[in-house]
Coordinates of C-alpha atoms and ligand atoms in Angstrom, one line a residue:
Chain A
X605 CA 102.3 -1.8 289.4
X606 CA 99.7 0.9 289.0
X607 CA 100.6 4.1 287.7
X608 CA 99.1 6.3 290.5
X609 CA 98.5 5.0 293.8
X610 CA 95.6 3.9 294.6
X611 CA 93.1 6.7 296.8
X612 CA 89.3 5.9 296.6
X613 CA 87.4 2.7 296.4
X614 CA 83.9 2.7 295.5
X615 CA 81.6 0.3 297.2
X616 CA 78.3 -0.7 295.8
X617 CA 76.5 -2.4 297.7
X618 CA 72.7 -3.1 298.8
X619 CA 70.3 -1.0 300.7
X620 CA 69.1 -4.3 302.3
X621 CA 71.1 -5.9 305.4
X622 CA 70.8 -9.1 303.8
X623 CA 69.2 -12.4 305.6
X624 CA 72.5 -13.5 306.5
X625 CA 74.7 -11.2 309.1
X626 CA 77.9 -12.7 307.2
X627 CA 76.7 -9.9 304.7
X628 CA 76.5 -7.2 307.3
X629 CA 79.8 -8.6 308.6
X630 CA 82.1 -8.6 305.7
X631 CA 80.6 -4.6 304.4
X632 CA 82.6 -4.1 308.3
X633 CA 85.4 -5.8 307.7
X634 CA 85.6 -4.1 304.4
X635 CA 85.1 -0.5 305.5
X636 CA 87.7 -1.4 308.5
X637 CA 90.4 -2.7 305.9
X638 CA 90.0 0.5 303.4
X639 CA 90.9 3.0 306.9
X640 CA 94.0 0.4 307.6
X641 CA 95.4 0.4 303.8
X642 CA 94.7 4.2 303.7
X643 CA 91.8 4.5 301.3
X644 CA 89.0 6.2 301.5
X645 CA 85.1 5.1 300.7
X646 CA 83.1 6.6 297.6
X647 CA 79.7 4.9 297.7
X648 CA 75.9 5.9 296.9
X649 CA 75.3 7.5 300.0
X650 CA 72.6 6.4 302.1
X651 CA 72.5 4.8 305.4
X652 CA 70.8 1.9 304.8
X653 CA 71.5 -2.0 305.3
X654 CA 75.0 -2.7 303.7
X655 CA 75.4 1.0 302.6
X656 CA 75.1 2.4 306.3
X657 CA 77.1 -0.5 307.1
X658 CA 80.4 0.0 305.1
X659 CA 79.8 3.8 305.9
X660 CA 79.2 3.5 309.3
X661 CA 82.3 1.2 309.9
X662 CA 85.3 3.4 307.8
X663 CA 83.7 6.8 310.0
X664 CA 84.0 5.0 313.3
X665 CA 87.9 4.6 312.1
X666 CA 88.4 7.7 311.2
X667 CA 88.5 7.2 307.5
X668 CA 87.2 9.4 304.8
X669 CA 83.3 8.7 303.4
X670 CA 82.0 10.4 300.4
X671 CA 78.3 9.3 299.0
X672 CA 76.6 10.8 296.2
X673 CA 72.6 10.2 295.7
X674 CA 70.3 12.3 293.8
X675 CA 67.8 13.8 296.3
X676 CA 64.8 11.6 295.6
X677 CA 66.9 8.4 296.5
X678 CA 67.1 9.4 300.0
X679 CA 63.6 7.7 300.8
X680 CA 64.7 4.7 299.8
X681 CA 68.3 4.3 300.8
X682 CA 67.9 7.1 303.6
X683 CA 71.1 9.5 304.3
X684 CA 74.3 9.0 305.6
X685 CA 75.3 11.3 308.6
X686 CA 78.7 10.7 308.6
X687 CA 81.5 12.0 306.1
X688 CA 80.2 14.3 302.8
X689 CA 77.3 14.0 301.1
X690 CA 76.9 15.1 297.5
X691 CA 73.8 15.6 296.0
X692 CA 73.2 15.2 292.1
X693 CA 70.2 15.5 289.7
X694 CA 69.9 11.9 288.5
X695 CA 71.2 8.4 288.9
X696 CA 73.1 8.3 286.1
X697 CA 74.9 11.6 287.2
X698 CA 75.5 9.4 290.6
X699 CA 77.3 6.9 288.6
X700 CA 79.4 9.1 286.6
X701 CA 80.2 11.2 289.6
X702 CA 81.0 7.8 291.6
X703 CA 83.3 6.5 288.6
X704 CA 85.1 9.9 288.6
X705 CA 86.1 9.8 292.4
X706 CA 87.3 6.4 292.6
X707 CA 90.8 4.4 291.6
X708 CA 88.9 1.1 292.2
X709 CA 84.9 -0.6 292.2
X710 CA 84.2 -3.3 294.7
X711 CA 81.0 -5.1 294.7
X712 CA 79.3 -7.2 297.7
X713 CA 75.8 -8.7 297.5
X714 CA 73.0 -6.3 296.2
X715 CA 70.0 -5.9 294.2
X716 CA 69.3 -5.2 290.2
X717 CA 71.1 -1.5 291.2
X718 CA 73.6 -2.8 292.8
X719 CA 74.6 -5.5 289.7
X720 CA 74.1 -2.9 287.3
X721 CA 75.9 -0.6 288.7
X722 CA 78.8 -3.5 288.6
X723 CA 78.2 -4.5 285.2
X724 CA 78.4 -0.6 284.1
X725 CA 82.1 -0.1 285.1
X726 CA 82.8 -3.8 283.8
X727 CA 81.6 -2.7 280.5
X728 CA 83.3 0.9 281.1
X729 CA 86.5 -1.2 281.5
X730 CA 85.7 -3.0 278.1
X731 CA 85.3 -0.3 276.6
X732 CA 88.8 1.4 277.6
X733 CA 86.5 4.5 279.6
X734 CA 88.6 3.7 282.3
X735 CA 91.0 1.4 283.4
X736 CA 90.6 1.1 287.0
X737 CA 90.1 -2.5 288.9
X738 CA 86.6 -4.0 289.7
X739 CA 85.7 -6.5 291.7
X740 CA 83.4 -8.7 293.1
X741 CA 83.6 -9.5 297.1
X742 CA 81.9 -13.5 296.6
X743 CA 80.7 -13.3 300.5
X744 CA 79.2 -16.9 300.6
X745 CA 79.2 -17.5 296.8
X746 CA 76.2 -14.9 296.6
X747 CA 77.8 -14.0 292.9
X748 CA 78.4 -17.6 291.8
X749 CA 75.4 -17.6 289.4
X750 CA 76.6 -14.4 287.9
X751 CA 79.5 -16.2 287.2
X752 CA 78.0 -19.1 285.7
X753 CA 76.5 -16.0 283.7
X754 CA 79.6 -14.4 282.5
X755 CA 80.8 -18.1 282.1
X756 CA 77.8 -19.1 279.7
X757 CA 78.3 -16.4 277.8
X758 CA 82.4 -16.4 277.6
X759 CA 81.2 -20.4 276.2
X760 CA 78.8 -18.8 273.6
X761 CA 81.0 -16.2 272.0
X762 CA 79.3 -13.3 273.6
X763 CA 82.4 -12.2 276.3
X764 CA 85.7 -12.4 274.9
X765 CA 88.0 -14.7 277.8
X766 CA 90.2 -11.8 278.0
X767 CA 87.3 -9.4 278.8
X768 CA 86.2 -11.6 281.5
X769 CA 89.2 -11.6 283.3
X770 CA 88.7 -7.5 283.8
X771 CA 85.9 -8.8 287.0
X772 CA 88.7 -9.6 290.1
X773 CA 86.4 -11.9 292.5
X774 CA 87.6 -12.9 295.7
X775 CA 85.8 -14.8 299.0
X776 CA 87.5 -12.8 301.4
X777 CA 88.5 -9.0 302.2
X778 CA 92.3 -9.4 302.7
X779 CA 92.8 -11.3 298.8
X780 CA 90.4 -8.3 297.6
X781 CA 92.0 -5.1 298.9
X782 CA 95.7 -6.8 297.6
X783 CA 93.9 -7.4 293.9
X784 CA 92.7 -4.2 293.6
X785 CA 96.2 -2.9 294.9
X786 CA 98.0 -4.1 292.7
X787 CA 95.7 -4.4 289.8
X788 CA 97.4 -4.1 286.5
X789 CA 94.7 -4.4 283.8
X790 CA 95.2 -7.8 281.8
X791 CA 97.1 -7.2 278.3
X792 CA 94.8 -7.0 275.2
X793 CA 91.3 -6.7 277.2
X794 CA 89.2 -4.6 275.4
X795 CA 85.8 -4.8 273.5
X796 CA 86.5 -5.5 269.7
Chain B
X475 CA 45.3 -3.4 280.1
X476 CA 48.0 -0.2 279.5
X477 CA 47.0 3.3 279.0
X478 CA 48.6 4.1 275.7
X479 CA 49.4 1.5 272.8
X480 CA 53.0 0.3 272.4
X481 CA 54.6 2.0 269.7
X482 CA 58.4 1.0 269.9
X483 CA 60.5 -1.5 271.2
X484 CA 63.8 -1.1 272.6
X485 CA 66.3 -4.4 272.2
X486 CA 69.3 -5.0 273.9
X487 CA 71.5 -7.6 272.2
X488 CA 74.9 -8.6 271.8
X489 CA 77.5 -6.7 268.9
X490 CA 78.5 -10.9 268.7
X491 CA 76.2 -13.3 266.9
X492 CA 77.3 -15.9 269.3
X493 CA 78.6 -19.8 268.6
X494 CA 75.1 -20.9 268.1
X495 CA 72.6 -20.1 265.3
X496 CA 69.9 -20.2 267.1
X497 CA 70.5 -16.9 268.7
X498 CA 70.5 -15.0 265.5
X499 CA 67.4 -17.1 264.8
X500 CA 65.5 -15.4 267.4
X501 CA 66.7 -12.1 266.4
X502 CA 65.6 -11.9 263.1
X503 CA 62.1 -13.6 264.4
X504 CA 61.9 -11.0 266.8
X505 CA 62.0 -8.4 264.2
X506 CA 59.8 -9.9 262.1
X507 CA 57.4 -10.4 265.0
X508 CA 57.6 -6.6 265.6
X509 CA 57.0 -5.3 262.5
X510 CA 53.8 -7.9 262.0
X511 CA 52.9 -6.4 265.6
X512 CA 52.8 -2.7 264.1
X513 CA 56.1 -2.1 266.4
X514 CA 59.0 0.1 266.1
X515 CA 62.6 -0.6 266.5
X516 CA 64.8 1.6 269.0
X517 CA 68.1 0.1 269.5
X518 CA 72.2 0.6 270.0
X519 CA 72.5 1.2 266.1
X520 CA 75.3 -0.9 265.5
X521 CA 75.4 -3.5 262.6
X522 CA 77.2 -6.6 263.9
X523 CA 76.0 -9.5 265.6
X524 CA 72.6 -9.9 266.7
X525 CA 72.6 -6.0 267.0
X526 CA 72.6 -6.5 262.7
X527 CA 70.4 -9.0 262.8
X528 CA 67.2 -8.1 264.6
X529 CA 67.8 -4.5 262.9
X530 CA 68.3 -5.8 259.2
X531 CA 65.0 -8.1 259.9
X532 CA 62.9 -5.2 260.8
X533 CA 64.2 -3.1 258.3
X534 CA 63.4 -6.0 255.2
X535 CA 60.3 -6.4 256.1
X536 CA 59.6 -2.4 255.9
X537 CA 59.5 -1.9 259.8
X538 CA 61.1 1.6 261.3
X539 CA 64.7 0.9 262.5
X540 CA 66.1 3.8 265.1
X541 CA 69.6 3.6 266.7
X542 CA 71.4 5.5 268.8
X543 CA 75.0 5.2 268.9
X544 CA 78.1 7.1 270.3
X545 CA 80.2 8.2 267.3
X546 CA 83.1 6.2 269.3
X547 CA 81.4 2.6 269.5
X548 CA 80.8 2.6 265.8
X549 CA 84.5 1.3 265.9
X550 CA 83.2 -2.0 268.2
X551 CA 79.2 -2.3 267.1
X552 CA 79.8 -0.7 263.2
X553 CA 77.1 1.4 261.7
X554 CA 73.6 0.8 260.9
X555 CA 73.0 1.4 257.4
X556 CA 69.0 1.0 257.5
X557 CA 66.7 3.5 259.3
X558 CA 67.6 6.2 261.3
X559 CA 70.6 6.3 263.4
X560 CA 71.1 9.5 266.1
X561 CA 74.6 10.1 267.2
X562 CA 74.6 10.5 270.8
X563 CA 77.3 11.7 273.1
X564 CA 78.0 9.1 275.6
X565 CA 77.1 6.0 276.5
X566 CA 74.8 7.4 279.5
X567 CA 73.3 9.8 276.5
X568 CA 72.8 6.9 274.7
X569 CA 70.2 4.4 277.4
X570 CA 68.8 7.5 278.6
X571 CA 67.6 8.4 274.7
X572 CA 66.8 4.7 274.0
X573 CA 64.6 4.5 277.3
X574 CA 62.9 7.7 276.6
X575 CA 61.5 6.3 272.3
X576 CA 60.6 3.1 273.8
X577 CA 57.9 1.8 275.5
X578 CA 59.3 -1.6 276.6
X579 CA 62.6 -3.3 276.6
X580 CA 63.9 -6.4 275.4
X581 CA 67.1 -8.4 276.6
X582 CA 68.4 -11.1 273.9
X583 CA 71.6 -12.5 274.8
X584 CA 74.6 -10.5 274.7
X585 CA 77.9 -9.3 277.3
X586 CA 78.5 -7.4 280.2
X587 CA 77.0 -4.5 277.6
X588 CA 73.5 -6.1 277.4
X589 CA 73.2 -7.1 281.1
X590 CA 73.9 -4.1 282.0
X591 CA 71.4 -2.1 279.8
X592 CA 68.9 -5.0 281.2
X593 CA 69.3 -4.4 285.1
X594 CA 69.2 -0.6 284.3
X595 CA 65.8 -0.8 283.0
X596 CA 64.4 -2.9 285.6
X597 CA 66.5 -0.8 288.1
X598 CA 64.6 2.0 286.9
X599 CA 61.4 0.2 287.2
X600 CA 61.9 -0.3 290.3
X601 CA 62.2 3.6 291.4
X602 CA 59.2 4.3 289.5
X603 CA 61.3 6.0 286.9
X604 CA 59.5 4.6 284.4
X605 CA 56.6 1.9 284.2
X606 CA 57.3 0.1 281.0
X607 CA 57.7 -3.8 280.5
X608 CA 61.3 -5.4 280.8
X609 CA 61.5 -8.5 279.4
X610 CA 63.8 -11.0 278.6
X611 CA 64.2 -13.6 275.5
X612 CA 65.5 -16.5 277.1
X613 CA 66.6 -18.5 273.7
X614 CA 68.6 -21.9 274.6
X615 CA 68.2 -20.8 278.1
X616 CA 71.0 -18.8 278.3
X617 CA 69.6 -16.0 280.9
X618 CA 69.3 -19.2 283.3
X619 CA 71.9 -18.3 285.5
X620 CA 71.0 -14.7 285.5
X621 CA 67.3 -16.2 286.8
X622 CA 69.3 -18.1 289.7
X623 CA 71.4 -15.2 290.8
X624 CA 67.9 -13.1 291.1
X625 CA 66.5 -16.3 292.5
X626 CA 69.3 -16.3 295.5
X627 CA 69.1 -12.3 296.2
X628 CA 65.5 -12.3 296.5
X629 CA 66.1 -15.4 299.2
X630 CA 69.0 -13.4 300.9
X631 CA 66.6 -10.3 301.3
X632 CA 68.2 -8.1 298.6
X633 CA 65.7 -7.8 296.1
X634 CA 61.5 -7.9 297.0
X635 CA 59.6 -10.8 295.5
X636 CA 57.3 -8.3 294.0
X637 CA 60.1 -6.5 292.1
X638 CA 61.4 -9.9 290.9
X639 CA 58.1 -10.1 289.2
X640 CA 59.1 -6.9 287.1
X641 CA 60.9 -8.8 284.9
X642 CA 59.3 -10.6 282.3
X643 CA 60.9 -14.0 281.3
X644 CA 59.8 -15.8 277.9
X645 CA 62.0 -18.8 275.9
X646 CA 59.5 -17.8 272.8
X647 CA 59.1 -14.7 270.7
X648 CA 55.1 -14.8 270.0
X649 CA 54.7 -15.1 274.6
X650 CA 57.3 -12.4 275.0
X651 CA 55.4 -10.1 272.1
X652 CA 52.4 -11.4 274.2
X653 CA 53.3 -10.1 277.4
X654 CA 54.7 -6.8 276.6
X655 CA 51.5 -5.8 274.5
X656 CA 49.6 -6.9 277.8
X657 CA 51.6 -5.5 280.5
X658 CA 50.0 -4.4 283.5
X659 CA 52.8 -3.2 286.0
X660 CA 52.7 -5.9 289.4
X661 CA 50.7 -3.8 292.0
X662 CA 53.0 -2.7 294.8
X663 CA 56.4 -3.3 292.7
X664 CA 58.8 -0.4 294.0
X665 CA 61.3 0.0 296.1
X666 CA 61.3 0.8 299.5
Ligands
LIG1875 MG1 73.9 1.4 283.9

């Protein structure tokens, strides 16, 4: 079991709806199981395609919403109007300021921000900066060929099998939110 | 053709020389390609892996070698012991100073470390942060499935087809020198 219980999980998440309203779909069912386990959303802030989505759907249950976007992002991703907003100066204060607020990092289908912003608290993990789950939400396989990345190079000596096994991925919300739950990090990870 | 002559190169790399000897190889021809080229190196500053490599083949053939390295990764990437090496405070402090003496970027493979400093860069790109080329050595095809997961979110509507085109993709060191020297930016890349 985790030391602390679990308070904040931080989404990221595209600015796009996605093609496919199973994307739009599953950022609702995730923001509506995060009010019913008791958990509130940190995320990037703007009210955008999945963004406003997850947002839009853990306000309208009454659950907690905190974003964080440096000012000039707000013509891109737009502004939430629900919850707190925090501005910072830059992205990578974002990030920080994101990583500090949350137990927990879920990922569901995105853009090059959205993966990097993954692969940064992956690597954070690695590294020992934190020890706090993150995860991968596989709606429709979208992440399958970054796992046949991480898988490549696990086969080619570049990721360590242990270190791989910091990235939870799940196909559906309910296996997710009981992973990151009761996430206990996986004995002897770490980047060497 | 670009405004102001490329001076320095930034590589990100795995601290792991991976299970096949071609992707040392590439290194050490990429760092003899940059100092035939007139091109600095700006890099992570470690000493192991293909990190060592690409740095000791710059510096042996009389080519400028600067790294920047937390004082706490020197335990995971060791030390450089050619060139210059800048102690920086974090690992935030550290892409920020690397992206700011470089006037491209270059992905060889590597972990969740390297793919991560990758999508940051072309992340960046995107938001107009900076305009510089972001290119990938794709040695043995290893960055394939990274190409098919950018391949499915530009299908799924998560990333523009003009900001896919922001990455450069090579399998050969004297095209990738090729197209970095050249780089024009793709008119209308951004995001929006
Ligand atoms: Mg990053």
């Amino acid at each position: 079991m985790p030391a602390e219980r679990l308070k904040a999980v931080c989404v990221f998440c595209g600015s796009s709806a996605g093609k496919n309203e199973a994307y739009v779909r599953a950022a609702t069912e995730l923001g509506t199981a995060l009010v019913e386990n008791g958990l509130e959303l940190v995320y990037g802030g703007g009210n955008r395609g999945l963004m406003g989505a997850v947002a839009a759907s853990v306000a309208e249950r009454g659950g907690v919403v905190t974003g964080f976007i440096p000012e000039t992002m707000t013509q891109f991703e737009g502004l939430q109007t629900v919850g707190t907003v925090h501005f910072v100066p830059t992205m990578h204060a974002r990030k920080a300021a994101m990583a500090e607020a949350s137990g927990a990092f879920v990922a569901l289908p995105g853009g090059f921000g959205t993966f990097e912003e993954l692969l940064e608290m992956v690597t954070w993990s690695q590294l020992r900066l934190h020890d706090k789950p993150v995860a991968i939400l596989n709606t429709l396989g979208f992440y399958d060929p970054f796992l046949a990345l991480l898988d490549r190079a696990v086969e080619d000596g570049f990721i360590a099998p242990v270190n791989r096994g910091l990235l939870i991925v799940k196909d559906n919300v309910p296996d997710l939110l009981a992973a990151i739950i009761d996430y206990t990090r996986p004995e002897n990870a770490g980047y060497d």
